[in-house]
Amino acid sequence: MARGSNRAYSRVGPVAKVSALASLLSVSETDLREMSSNVPELRLPGKVLTKKDGTPRPTHDAHPPLKRVHEQIKNRLLKQVFYPPYLLGGIADPVTTRDYARHAAVHAGRAVVVSEDIKNFFPSVTTEVVHGIWQRFFNFHPDVAFLLTQLTTYDGMLPQGWKTSGYLANLALWDREPDFVEQVGALGLAYTRFMDDVAVSSPVPLNNEQLQKIVSGIYGMLAARGFAPKRAKHKIETGRSRMEVTGLNVNAATPSMPRQRRDQIRAQVFQCERAYRFDAKSEEYQARWRSASGNVGTMKRFNPGEAKKLRARLNAIRPR
């Protein structure tokens, strides 16, 4: 299958026995079976992230034995998959950058952007969905698929934070997404997904009937896998107002950082300048400066002129 395909495919052949899987992952079959039966004991809580709405998002970690197996599964199975170019999150790609900026760039300068968000995405990627990936997408024997499902899920779902989870999340719609992508592509529309963020855009204005077909198509694709859209995140935007994809303005030909976010970063630099006068050596100031520096570095990708001025100000107040 050519690399320009809309369909993901695995470069790994079918695995018919658990012993063959163990050999492929460089671990003994006994250890592999034991770990698969004791995932709850090998799981650890990860960092608690904060969603855009301010609510907490718990993540997951794992004890070293399970983490090492996850690394092997990622490198020897999941990274041996061709992921279509419309999948733009959680994939290490040495050829093309796949991140939120690329997700926005595909839709920059378009006439209409339709955005949808998958509700509770990682918890909605259930054990059944993951088992289907291992058995039907990879074409592994049911025993192998079952064991891999045990190793890569926790409490009936895909744990956000595990090394394998981002790749499996990208494959969650492996047998549904390509058809929809082909349908909208035939109409001259662009489609991308950044994990739980779906965007479709058009170079020309669309009428209400056309927009409704796009939205219905997205909802149908999600429902087929048991996913639901987050209705509060549903957006249909046109060039007559501000258009946004993954927090970036996309009205112009290239994405830019919204003014509100740029104002926040300027205020952060100003606060560093004030704090510098009183204590430029404390750990608190160093952490504040590093945070501001990182945000200015992000701004440089989208608003380089403004970032250059802020960088000069930060260089003048480096921690002592």
Short mmCIF file of C-alpha atoms in Angstrom, two decimals:
data_model
loop_
_atom_site.label_atom_id
_atom_site.label_comp_id
_atom_site.label_asym_id
_atom_site.label_seq_id
_atom_site.Cartn_x
_atom_site.Cartn_y
_atom_site.Cartn_z
CA MET A 1 0.00 0.00 0.00
CA ALA A 2 1.44 3.41 -0.95
CA ARG A 3 2.43 5.97 1.65
CA GLY A 4 -0.10 8.42 0.27
CA SER A 5 -2.91 6.17 1.47
CA ASN A 6 -5.72 7.36 3.75
CA ARG A 7 -5.61 4.02 5.54
CA ALA A 8 -3.31 2.98 8.34
CA TYR A 9 -1.54 -0.33 7.92
CA SER A 10 0.94 -2.41 9.90
CA ARG A 11 4.35 -3.47 8.63
CA VAL A 12 4.40 -6.27 11.23
CA GLY A 13 3.14 -9.65 10.08
CA PRO A 14 0.53 -11.67 11.98
CA VAL A 15 1.65 -13.02 15.36
CA ALA A 16 0.07 -16.43 15.98
CA LYS A 17 1.44 -17.38 19.41
CA VAL A 18 2.12 -15.67 22.73
CA SER A 19 5.61 -17.22 22.66
CA ALA A 20 6.27 -15.44 19.36
CA LEU A 21 5.03 -12.15 20.84
CA ALA A 22 7.33 -12.61 23.85
CA SER A 23 10.28 -13.19 21.53
CA LEU A 24 9.36 -10.12 19.50
CA LEU A 25 9.25 -8.01 22.68
CA SER A 26 12.48 -9.54 24.09
CA VAL A 27 10.81 -10.78 27.27
CA SER A 28 10.13 -14.29 28.53
CA GLU A 29 6.69 -15.71 27.93
CA THR A 30 6.33 -16.39 31.66
CA ASP A 31 7.10 -12.77 32.57
CA LEU A 32 4.80 -11.47 29.84
CA ARG A 33 1.87 -13.57 31.04
CA GLU A 34 2.53 -12.65 34.66
CA MET A 35 2.59 -8.93 33.88
CA SER A 36 -0.59 -9.16 31.82
CA SER A 37 -2.36 -10.70 34.82
CA ASN A 38 -1.07 -8.10 37.26
CA VAL A 39 -1.51 -4.78 35.46
CA PRO A 40 -3.49 -3.17 38.34
CA GLU A 41 -0.54 -3.80 40.67
CA LEU A 42 1.94 -2.46 38.08
CA ARG A 43 -0.02 0.68 37.32
CA LEU A 44 0.91 3.99 39.00
CA PRO A 45 -0.91 7.33 39.09
CA GLY A 46 0.69 9.97 36.85
CA LYS A 47 0.64 13.73 36.81
CA VAL A 48 -2.65 15.56 37.16
CA LEU A 49 -3.03 17.86 34.17
CA THR A 50 -5.44 20.76 33.89
CA LYS A 51 -7.99 20.94 31.10
CA LYS A 52 -8.71 24.22 29.34
CA ASP A 53 -11.87 24.59 31.42
CA GLY A 54 -9.83 24.31 34.61
CA THR A 55 -10.95 20.82 35.62
CA PRO A 56 -8.29 18.23 36.51
CA ARG A 57 -7.25 15.48 34.08
CA PRO A 58 -5.57 12.57 35.91
CA THR A 59 -2.96 10.62 33.95
CA HIS A 60 -1.33 7.23 34.41
CA ASP A 61 2.18 5.88 34.89
CA ALA A 62 3.56 2.36 35.42
CA HIS A 63 6.21 0.51 37.40
CA PRO A 64 9.47 -0.16 35.48
CA PRO A 65 8.71 -3.75 34.34
CA LEU A 66 5.44 -2.75 32.69
CA LYS A 67 6.91 0.49 31.39
CA ARG A 68 9.72 -1.44 29.68
CA VAL A 69 7.21 -3.75 27.99
CA HIS A 70 5.19 -0.71 26.90
CA GLU A 71 8.34 0.71 25.34
CA GLN A 72 8.88 -2.51 23.40
CA ILE A 73 5.25 -2.65 22.28
CA LYS A 74 5.49 0.95 21.13
CA ASN A 75 8.77 0.51 19.24
CA ARG A 76 8.28 -2.96 17.76
CA LEU A 77 4.56 -2.92 17.03
CA LEU A 78 2.93 0.50 17.17
CA LYS A 79 5.74 2.49 15.54
CA GLN A 80 5.81 -0.07 12.74
CA VAL A 81 2.47 1.25 11.53
CA PHE A 82 1.93 3.70 8.69
CA TYR A 83 -0.29 6.43 10.11
CA PRO A 84 -2.11 8.49 7.46
CA PRO A 85 -1.14 12.18 7.25
CA TYR A 86 -4.45 13.36 8.70
CA LEU A 87 -3.52 11.91 12.12
CA LEU A 88 -1.54 14.64 13.84
CA GLY A 89 -1.07 13.87 17.52
CA GLY A 90 0.95 11.42 19.60
CA ILE A 91 2.96 10.03 16.68
CA ALA A 92 6.74 10.23 16.36
CA ASP A 93 7.36 11.00 12.68
CA PRO A 94 10.96 11.63 11.53
CA VAL A 95 9.74 13.03 8.20
CA THR A 96 6.81 15.32 9.02
CA THR A 97 6.05 17.17 12.24
CA ARG A 98 2.73 16.02 13.67
CA ASP A 99 1.51 18.41 16.34
CA TYR A 100 -1.21 20.91 17.17
CA ALA A 101 0.47 23.56 15.00
CA ARG A 102 0.36 21.30 11.95
CA HIS A 103 -3.26 20.44 12.78
CA ALA A 104 -4.10 24.15 12.65
CA ALA A 105 -1.92 24.86 9.61
CA VAL A 106 -3.88 22.44 7.41
CA HIS A 107 -6.97 24.60 7.94
CA ALA A 108 -5.33 28.03 7.86
CA GLY A 109 -6.72 30.54 5.37
CA ARG A 110 -9.79 28.45 4.56
CA ALA A 111 -13.30 29.83 4.09
CA VAL A 112 -15.05 27.56 6.62
CA VAL A 113 -13.82 25.40 9.50
CA VAL A 114 -15.95 22.80 11.28
CA SER A 115 -14.51 21.69 14.65
CA GLU A 116 -15.67 18.85 16.87
CA ASP A 117 -14.26 17.43 20.10
CA ILE A 118 -14.64 13.81 21.18
CA LYS A 119 -16.10 13.61 24.66
CA ASN A 120 -13.95 11.84 27.28
CA PHE A 121 -11.80 10.43 24.51
CA PHE A 122 -9.26 8.24 26.30
CA PRO A 123 -11.81 6.72 28.73
CA SER A 124 -14.05 6.09 25.71
CA VAL A 125 -11.36 4.01 24.00
CA THR A 126 -12.53 0.88 25.76
CA THR A 127 -10.98 -2.53 26.19
CA GLU A 128 -13.21 -3.75 23.35
CA VAL A 129 -11.91 -1.04 21.02
CA VAL A 130 -8.28 -1.82 21.88
CA HIS A 131 -8.84 -5.56 21.48
CA GLY A 132 -10.28 -4.88 18.03
CA ILE A 133 -7.13 -2.99 17.09
CA TRP A 134 -4.84 -5.85 18.12
CA GLN A 135 -6.96 -8.59 16.57
CA ARG A 136 -8.52 -7.03 13.48
CA PHE A 137 -6.11 -4.24 12.53
CA PHE A 138 -2.87 -6.09 13.35
CA ASN A 139 -4.42 -9.47 12.50
CA PHE A 140 -2.96 -11.10 15.61
CA HIS A 141 -4.23 -14.38 17.02
CA PRO A 142 -7.05 -13.88 19.58
CA ASP A 143 -4.80 -15.11 22.42
CA VAL A 144 -2.10 -12.60 21.45
CA ALA A 145 -4.66 -9.81 21.04
CA PHE A 146 -6.16 -10.58 24.44
CA LEU A 147 -2.79 -10.47 26.19
CA LEU A 148 -1.79 -7.21 24.47
CA THR A 149 -5.13 -5.71 25.44
CA GLN A 150 -4.51 -6.63 29.06
CA LEU A 151 -1.07 -4.99 28.91
CA THR A 152 -2.24 -1.75 27.29
CA THR A 153 -5.53 -1.02 29.08
CA TYR A 154 -6.48 -0.38 32.68
CA ASP A 155 -9.88 -0.42 34.32
CA GLY A 156 -11.58 -1.08 30.99
CA MET A 157 -10.09 1.87 29.12
CA LEU A 158 -7.02 3.37 27.47
CA PRO A 159 -4.88 5.06 30.17
CA GLN A 160 -3.70 8.51 29.17
CA GLY A 161 0.03 8.80 29.86
CA TRP A 162 1.17 5.28 28.99
CA LYS A 163 3.73 5.01 26.19
CA THR A 164 1.38 2.95 24.05
CA SER A 165 -1.78 4.98 24.50
CA GLY A 166 -1.22 7.80 22.00
CA TYR A 167 -0.60 5.36 19.17
CA LEU A 168 -3.61 3.21 20.06
CA ALA A 169 -5.76 6.35 20.30
CA ASN A 170 -4.81 7.20 16.73
CA LEU A 171 -5.93 3.73 15.63
CA ALA A 172 -9.26 3.86 17.47
CA LEU A 173 -11.11 4.78 14.25
CA TRP A 174 -8.89 2.78 11.91
CA ASP A 175 -11.74 1.12 9.99
CA ARG A 176 -14.16 4.09 9.99
CA GLU A 177 -12.09 7.23 9.54
CA PRO A 178 -10.60 6.49 6.09
CA ASP A 179 -14.01 6.26 4.42
CA PHE A 180 -15.06 9.61 5.84
CA VAL A 181 -11.76 11.19 4.85
CA GLU A 182 -12.21 9.95 1.30
CA GLN A 183 -15.77 11.30 1.19
CA VAL A 184 -14.84 14.82 2.29
CA GLY A 185 -11.66 14.75 0.20
CA ALA A 186 -13.73 14.08 -2.92
CA LEU A 187 -15.55 17.33 -2.16
CA GLY A 188 -12.31 19.29 -1.90
CA LEU A 189 -12.43 19.44 1.90
CA ALA A 190 -9.51 18.92 4.31
CA TYR A 191 -9.73 16.64 7.35
CA THR A 192 -7.38 16.22 10.32
CA ARG A 193 -7.60 14.76 13.81
CA PHE A 194 -5.39 15.79 16.69
CA MET A 195 -6.28 13.05 19.19
CA ASP A 196 -9.80 14.09 20.32
CA ASP A 197 -9.95 17.24 18.19
CA VAL A 198 -11.52 16.80 14.74
CA ALA A 199 -11.44 19.53 12.08
CA VAL A 200 -12.85 19.75 8.56
CA SER A 201 -12.36 22.83 6.39
CA SER A 202 -13.39 24.09 2.99
CA PRO A 203 -11.64 26.54 0.63
CA VAL A 204 -15.05 27.92 -0.42
CA PRO A 205 -18.21 28.88 1.51
CA LEU A 206 -20.69 26.09 2.23
CA ASN A 207 -24.46 26.22 2.62
CA ASN A 208 -26.35 24.87 5.62
CA GLU A 209 -27.16 21.58 3.93
CA GLN A 210 -23.51 20.93 3.10
CA LEU A 211 -22.43 21.83 6.63
CA GLN A 212 -25.07 19.54 8.12
CA LYS A 213 -23.81 16.64 6.02
CA ILE A 214 -20.28 17.19 7.30
CA VAL A 215 -21.40 17.33 10.94
CA SER A 216 -23.66 14.28 10.50
CA GLY A 217 -20.79 12.40 8.88
CA ILE A 218 -18.48 13.16 11.81
CA TYR A 219 -21.11 12.16 14.36
CA GLY A 220 -21.87 8.95 12.49
CA MET A 221 -18.20 8.03 12.33
CA LEU A 222 -17.81 8.60 16.08
CA ALA A 223 -21.02 6.78 17.02
CA ALA A 224 -19.91 3.70 15.08
CA ARG A 225 -17.06 3.32 17.57
CA GLY A 226 -19.12 4.29 20.62
CA PHE A 227 -17.73 7.81 20.86
CA ALA A 228 -19.80 10.93 21.47
CA PRO A 229 -19.08 14.54 20.50
CA LYS A 230 -18.68 17.18 23.17
CA ARG A 231 -21.57 19.39 22.08
CA ALA A 232 -20.17 22.44 23.88
CA LYS A 233 -17.08 22.30 21.64
CA HIS A 234 -19.03 22.12 18.36
CA LYS A 235 -18.01 25.06 16.15
CA ILE A 236 -18.72 26.18 12.60
CA GLU A 237 -16.60 29.26 11.84
CA THR A 238 -16.14 31.35 8.73
CA GLY A 239 -13.62 33.93 7.63
CA ARG A 240 -16.07 36.69 8.54
CA SER A 241 -15.10 36.16 12.19
CA ARG A 242 -12.16 34.71 14.09
CA MET A 243 -11.50 31.07 13.22
CA GLU A 244 -9.58 28.88 15.67
CA VAL A 245 -8.15 25.36 15.62
CA THR A 246 -6.43 23.91 18.73
CA GLY A 247 -6.13 27.37 20.25
CA LEU A 248 -4.52 29.03 17.22
CA ASN A 249 -5.98 31.64 14.87
CA VAL A 250 -6.35 30.26 11.34
CA ASN A 251 -7.89 33.18 9.45
CA ALA A 252 -4.61 33.95 7.69
CA ALA A 253 -2.50 31.63 5.54
CA THR A 254 -0.40 30.62 8.56
CA PRO A 255 -1.60 30.02 12.16
CA SER A 256 -0.98 32.67 14.79
CA MET A 257 -1.30 32.84 18.55
CA PRO A 258 -4.49 34.58 19.77
CA ARG A 259 -4.07 38.07 21.18
CA GLN A 260 -5.33 37.02 24.61
CA ARG A 261 -2.59 34.39 24.89
CA ARG A 262 0.06 36.82 23.69
CA ASP A 263 -1.13 39.35 26.28
CA GLN A 264 -0.77 36.70 28.98
CA ILE A 265 2.82 35.95 27.94
CA ARG A 266 3.72 39.67 27.85
CA ALA A 267 2.27 40.01 31.35
CA GLN A 268 4.34 37.01 32.48
CA VAL A 269 7.54 38.65 31.19
CA PHE A 270 6.59 41.91 32.93
CA GLN A 271 6.07 40.04 36.21
CA CYS A 272 9.54 38.51 35.81
CA GLU A 273 11.02 41.99 35.33
CA ARG A 274 9.38 43.18 38.55
CA ALA A 275 10.48 40.11 40.52
CA TYR A 276 14.06 40.40 39.20
CA ARG A 277 14.55 43.68 41.07
CA PHE A 278 13.90 42.02 44.41
CA ASP A 279 15.28 38.49 44.13
CA ALA A 280 16.89 37.09 41.00
CA LYS A 281 18.47 34.10 42.74
CA SER A 282 15.58 32.26 44.34
CA GLU A 283 14.27 28.94 43.02
CA GLU A 284 10.86 30.57 42.70
CA TYR A 285 12.24 33.24 40.37
CA GLN A 286 14.17 30.69 38.33
CA ALA A 287 10.99 28.64 37.85
CA ARG A 288 9.04 31.76 36.89
CA TRP A 289 11.70 32.80 34.38
CA ARG A 290 11.88 29.32 32.83
CA SER A 291 8.10 29.24 32.42
CA ALA A 292 8.10 32.63 30.71
CA SER A 293 11.03 31.62 28.53
CA GLY A 294 9.22 28.48 27.40
CA ASN A 295 6.10 30.43 26.53
CA VAL A 296 8.10 32.97 24.55
CA GLY A 297 9.72 30.08 22.69
CA THR A 298 6.26 28.81 21.77
CA MET A 299 5.22 32.28 20.65
CA LYS A 300 8.24 32.43 18.35
CA ARG A 301 6.72 29.69 16.18
CA PHE A 302 3.66 31.80 15.41
CA ASN A 303 4.52 35.47 16.13
CA PRO A 304 8.32 35.69 15.74
CA GLY A 305 8.59 39.50 15.71
CA GLU A 306 6.78 39.91 19.00
CA ALA A 307 8.64 36.98 20.54
CA LYS A 308 12.02 38.45 19.58
CA LYS A 309 11.34 41.58 21.64
CA LEU A 310 10.21 39.55 24.64
CA ARG A 311 13.25 37.29 24.35
CA ALA A 312 15.54 40.32 24.56
CA ARG A 313 13.75 41.45 27.72
CA LEU A 314 14.10 38.01 29.29
CA ASN A 315 17.80 37.78 28.37
CA ALA A 316 18.36 40.98 30.31
CA ILE A 317 16.93 39.47 33.49
CA ARG A 318 18.36 35.95 33.47
CA PRO A 319 18.44 34.29 36.89
CA ARG A 320 21.73 34.85 38.71
#
